[in-house]
Amino acid sequence: MHAILQGKRLIAFDLDGTLIDSVPDLAVAVQLTHSDLALPIPAQEQVCDWVGNGAQVLMERALTWALQRAPDQALKKAAYEAFMRHYGAAPNALTQLYPGVQTTLNALHQSGYFLALITNKPARFIAPILNHFELQSHFAYCIGGDSLAEKKPSPLPLLHVAHQLDIAPSASVMVGDSRHDIAAGRAAGFATVAVPYGYNHGEPIEHSQPDVLISSLPALVSG
C-alpha cells in the first residue's frame, strides 16, 4: 500500500474525474438542455471545465457562457430541471471507469479499509452509476452534493462521513481530482491525494498542493 495510507482507516473518493470519466454524458445533457432553450451549444471540452461544483453550478456556468451574462432565476430553474431530466435518462451511456479503478477498489476493500464516496453530483445519480459499474458494495457510505446543507469545498460532507463511520479525520484520506477535493480534505483534517487526469477547471491539480499526487489510482495499492 502507498505510504499515505499508513495508519488510515477511511478512504473517501470523489466520483466525477476521479473514478469515472462522466463528461461525455454530462456534455450531452448540457447540449440537449441548450437545444431545448434555443441557446448556443457548447463543445464537450467546454463542459469539462465547468464540472465539479454540482449540477446547478454546471448549468449556471453553461448559461453564462451562452448568454455572455448572468442568467436570471427563472432561466436557471428551467435549465436545471431540463438538465436533470436529460442526464437522468442516460447517466451511463458514454461514461467509463478510469483504468485501474475496479481493481484498486477491490484491493482496498479486501484489505479492510472503509471506503466512502463524497461527490458534488446530485445524490439521485449515485446508485445508478455505482450499480452500473458494480461498485456499490465497495462503499460503506455515499453522499451527494445535495445530501447536506453544504458540499465540497466545505469540509462538512467529509466530517459527516467520518462521524457516521466513527473514524477520526486524522485516520482518513480524501482522494480527488479537483481543488475542491483538496480544499475540503485539508479543512476536514484528512490527508489528501490527487490524480491529475480529471476535471479541475483547466488548472493543474498540483497547484492545490495535495499531500500526495499519484498518476493513477492503482498507485494507492502498489506502494
Short mmCIF file of C-alpha atoms in Angstrom, two decimals:
data_model
loop_
_atom_site.label_atom_id
_atom_site.label_comp_id
_atom_site.label_asym_id
_atom_site.label_seq_id
_atom_site.Cartn_x
_atom_site.Cartn_y
_atom_site.Cartn_z
CA MET A 1 0.00 0.00 0.00
CA HIS A 2 1.05 3.60 -0.55
CA ALA A 3 2.72 5.23 2.44
CA ILE A 4 -0.08 7.84 2.66
CA LEU A 5 -2.42 5.04 3.80
CA GLN A 6 -0.30 4.03 6.78
CA GLY A 7 -2.43 4.25 9.91
CA LYS A 8 -5.55 5.21 7.92
CA ARG A 9 -8.94 3.53 8.16
CA LEU A 10 -11.21 5.61 5.88
CA ILE A 11 -10.55 6.43 2.22
CA ALA A 12 -13.04 8.85 0.68
CA PHE A 13 -13.22 9.19 -3.09
CA ASP A 14 -14.62 11.83 -5.36
CA LEU A 15 -16.61 10.42 -8.29
CA ASP A 16 -16.53 12.50 -11.49
CA GLY A 17 -13.00 12.90 -12.78
CA THR A 18 -11.59 10.54 -10.16
CA LEU A 19 -13.37 7.19 -10.55
CA ILE A 20 -15.39 7.85 -13.71
CA ASP A 21 -14.99 9.88 -16.88
CA SER A 22 -18.53 11.24 -16.97
CA VAL A 23 -18.03 14.37 -19.07
CA PRO A 24 -19.31 12.76 -22.30
CA ASP A 25 -22.73 12.12 -20.71
CA LEU A 26 -22.76 15.43 -18.83
CA ALA A 27 -21.95 17.26 -22.06
CA VAL A 28 -24.78 15.57 -23.94
CA ALA A 29 -27.23 16.58 -21.19
CA VAL A 30 -25.99 20.18 -21.27
CA GLN A 31 -26.18 20.25 -25.07
CA LEU A 32 -29.73 18.87 -25.11
CA THR A 33 -30.74 21.43 -22.49
CA HIS A 34 -29.34 24.29 -24.54
CA SER A 35 -31.11 22.92 -27.59
CA ASP A 36 -34.39 22.90 -25.64
CA LEU A 37 -33.79 26.54 -24.69
CA ALA A 38 -32.63 27.63 -28.15
CA LEU A 39 -29.20 28.61 -26.81
CA PRO A 40 -25.73 28.14 -28.35
CA ILE A 41 -24.44 24.59 -27.94
CA PRO A 42 -21.13 24.19 -26.08
CA ALA A 43 -18.48 21.67 -27.02
CA GLN A 44 -17.63 18.79 -24.71
CA GLU A 45 -14.27 20.39 -23.93
CA GLN A 46 -16.03 23.49 -22.62
CA VAL A 47 -18.37 21.47 -20.43
CA CYS A 48 -15.35 19.70 -18.94
CA ASP A 49 -14.09 22.98 -17.47
CA TRP A 50 -17.50 23.67 -15.86
CA VAL A 51 -17.77 20.36 -13.96
CA GLY A 52 -17.01 20.00 -10.28
CA ASN A 53 -19.42 22.06 -8.20
CA GLY A 54 -22.67 20.20 -8.78
CA ALA A 55 -25.40 20.32 -11.40
CA GLN A 56 -26.79 23.75 -10.54
CA VAL A 57 -23.40 25.45 -10.84
CA LEU A 58 -22.65 23.49 -14.01
CA MET A 59 -25.78 24.81 -15.66
CA GLU A 60 -25.23 28.35 -14.38
CA ARG A 61 -21.75 28.32 -15.94
CA ALA A 62 -23.15 26.95 -19.19
CA LEU A 63 -25.89 29.57 -19.31
CA THR A 64 -23.46 32.38 -18.53
CA TRP A 65 -21.27 31.21 -21.40
CA ALA A 66 -24.23 31.05 -23.79
CA LEU A 67 -25.73 34.41 -22.79
CA GLN A 68 -22.47 36.24 -22.07
CA ARG A 69 -24.12 37.44 -18.87
CA ALA A 70 -25.52 36.01 -15.66
CA PRO A 71 -28.84 34.17 -16.20
CA ASP A 72 -31.96 35.11 -14.25
CA GLN A 73 -33.51 32.77 -11.69
CA ALA A 74 -36.31 31.58 -13.96
CA LEU A 75 -33.88 30.51 -16.68
CA LYS A 76 -31.57 28.82 -14.18
CA LYS A 77 -34.51 26.84 -12.80
CA ALA A 78 -35.71 25.80 -16.26
CA ALA A 79 -32.21 24.82 -17.35
CA TYR A 80 -31.52 22.84 -14.18
CA GLU A 81 -34.77 20.90 -14.49
CA ALA A 82 -34.11 20.13 -18.15
CA PHE A 83 -30.55 19.05 -17.43
CA MET A 84 -31.66 16.74 -14.64
CA ARG A 85 -34.22 15.18 -16.94
CA HIS A 86 -31.77 14.63 -19.79
CA TYR A 87 -28.91 13.40 -17.60
CA GLY A 88 -31.18 11.17 -15.56
CA ALA A 89 -32.40 9.48 -18.72
CA ALA A 90 -28.92 8.23 -19.64
CA PRO A 91 -26.22 8.80 -16.99
CA ASN A 92 -24.16 5.81 -18.12
CA ALA A 93 -24.46 5.84 -21.91
CA LEU A 94 -20.93 7.13 -22.54
CA THR A 95 -19.42 7.22 -19.04
CA GLN A 96 -16.46 4.92 -18.35
CA LEU A 97 -14.36 3.91 -15.37
CA TYR A 98 -10.82 5.20 -15.40
CA PRO A 99 -8.15 2.49 -15.76
CA GLY A 100 -7.48 0.51 -12.61
CA VAL A 101 -10.46 1.76 -10.62
CA GLN A 102 -12.15 -1.62 -10.23
CA THR A 103 -9.01 -3.48 -9.14
CA THR A 104 -7.93 -0.67 -6.80
CA LEU A 105 -11.28 -0.50 -5.01
CA ASN A 106 -11.35 -4.29 -4.78
CA ALA A 107 -7.89 -4.36 -3.19
CA LEU A 108 -8.63 -1.57 -0.70
CA HIS A 109 -11.97 -3.08 0.29
CA GLN A 110 -10.46 -6.52 0.77
CA SER A 111 -7.66 -5.00 2.85
CA GLY A 112 -10.19 -3.76 5.37
CA TYR A 113 -10.35 -0.04 4.61
CA PHE A 114 -13.68 1.72 4.92
CA LEU A 115 -14.43 3.33 1.55
CA ALA A 116 -16.75 6.30 1.09
CA LEU A 117 -17.96 8.24 -1.91
CA ILE A 118 -18.22 12.02 -1.48
CA THR A 119 -19.37 13.73 -4.66
CA ASN A 120 -20.94 17.05 -5.58
CA LYS A 121 -23.13 15.20 -8.08
CA PRO A 122 -26.82 15.10 -7.06
CA ALA A 123 -27.35 12.09 -4.80
CA ARG A 124 -30.04 10.56 -7.00
CA PHE A 125 -27.43 9.65 -9.64
CA ILE A 126 -25.01 7.88 -7.31
CA ALA A 127 -26.72 4.48 -7.05
CA PRO A 128 -27.49 4.11 -10.79
CA ILE A 129 -23.88 4.84 -11.68
CA LEU A 130 -22.32 2.65 -9.00
CA ASN A 131 -24.71 -0.20 -9.77
CA HIS A 132 -23.95 0.09 -13.48
CA PHE A 133 -20.26 -0.44 -12.79
CA GLU A 134 -20.88 -2.98 -9.99
CA LEU A 135 -19.17 -0.77 -7.41
CA GLN A 136 -21.99 -0.24 -4.91
CA SER A 137 -20.87 -2.96 -2.49
CA HIS A 138 -17.42 -1.39 -2.07
CA PHE A 139 -18.68 1.74 -0.31
CA ALA A 140 -19.65 1.95 3.34
CA TYR A 141 -21.15 5.41 2.86
CA CYS A 142 -22.11 7.60 -0.11
CA ILE A 143 -23.04 11.26 -0.07
CA GLY A 144 -24.11 13.62 -2.86
CA GLY A 145 -23.85 17.34 -3.36
CA ASP A 146 -27.44 17.87 -2.24
CA SER A 147 -27.35 15.47 0.72
CA LEU A 148 -26.31 18.11 3.25
CA ALA A 149 -26.51 21.88 3.64
CA GLU A 150 -23.01 22.27 2.19
CA LYS A 151 -20.89 20.47 -0.38
CA LYS A 152 -17.18 20.42 -1.23
CA PRO A 153 -15.06 22.54 -0.87
CA SER A 154 -16.78 22.72 2.51
CA PRO A 155 -15.36 20.11 4.89
CA LEU A 156 -18.88 19.31 6.15
CA PRO A 157 -19.52 16.25 3.92
CA LEU A 158 -16.16 14.72 4.86
CA LEU A 159 -16.63 15.35 8.56
CA HIS A 160 -20.18 13.97 8.35
CA VAL A 161 -18.99 10.74 6.77
CA ALA A 162 -16.14 10.33 9.27
CA HIS A 163 -18.59 10.89 12.12
CA GLN A 164 -21.11 8.41 10.71
CA LEU A 165 -18.42 5.74 10.42
CA ASP A 166 -16.88 6.69 13.80
CA ILE A 167 -13.45 7.28 12.28
CA ALA A 168 -11.23 10.21 13.19
CA PRO A 169 -10.37 12.69 10.42
CA SER A 170 -6.70 12.05 11.20
CA ALA A 171 -7.27 8.42 10.18
CA SER A 172 -8.93 9.44 6.90
CA VAL A 173 -7.85 10.24 3.34
CA MET A 174 -9.61 12.26 0.61
CA VAL A 175 -8.84 11.20 -2.98
CA GLY A 176 -9.92 13.52 -5.78
CA ASP A 177 -9.11 15.35 -8.97
CA SER A 178 -10.00 18.96 -8.19
CA ARG A 179 -9.07 21.85 -5.96
CA HIS A 180 -12.43 21.44 -4.21
CA ASP A 181 -11.50 17.92 -3.10
CA ILE A 182 -8.13 19.05 -1.79
CA ALA A 183 -9.54 22.12 -0.03
CA ALA A 184 -12.29 20.06 1.61
CA GLY A 185 -9.85 17.39 2.69
CA ARG A 186 -7.40 19.86 4.15
CA ALA A 187 -10.13 21.74 6.03
CA ALA A 188 -11.53 18.48 7.42
CA GLY A 189 -8.15 17.28 8.67
CA PHE A 190 -7.96 14.44 6.12
CA ALA A 191 -4.77 13.53 4.28
CA THR A 192 -5.19 14.49 0.61
CA VAL A 193 -4.37 12.54 -2.54
CA ALA A 194 -4.84 13.95 -6.04
CA VAL A 195 -4.98 12.43 -9.51
CA PRO A 196 -4.01 14.63 -12.48
CA TYR A 197 -6.33 13.32 -15.19
CA GLY A 198 -9.72 14.64 -14.08
CA TYR A 199 -11.66 17.90 -14.17
CA ASN A 200 -10.04 20.83 -12.37
CA HIS A 201 -11.33 23.80 -14.36
CA GLY A 202 -8.28 23.65 -16.64
CA GLU A 203 -5.83 24.11 -13.76
CA PRO A 204 -3.01 21.70 -12.84
CA ILE A 205 -4.05 19.91 -9.66
CA GLU A 206 -0.56 20.23 -8.19
CA HIS A 207 -1.27 23.94 -7.74
CA SER A 208 -3.66 22.91 -4.95
CA GLN A 209 -0.75 21.29 -3.09
CA PRO A 210 -2.20 17.89 -2.19
CA ASP A 211 -0.21 15.81 0.27
CA VAL A 212 0.38 13.25 -2.48
CA LEU A 213 -0.02 13.34 -6.27
CA ILE A 214 -0.41 9.95 -7.95
CA SER A 215 -0.59 9.28 -11.68
CA SER A 216 -3.49 6.81 -11.35
CA LEU A 217 -5.47 5.07 -8.63
CA PRO A 218 -3.54 1.78 -8.72
CA ALA A 219 -0.60 3.66 -7.16
CA LEU A 220 -2.58 3.57 -3.90
CA VAL A 221 -2.17 -0.18 -3.68
CA SER A 222 1.14 -0.69 -5.47
CA GLY A 223 3.12 1.31 -2.91
#
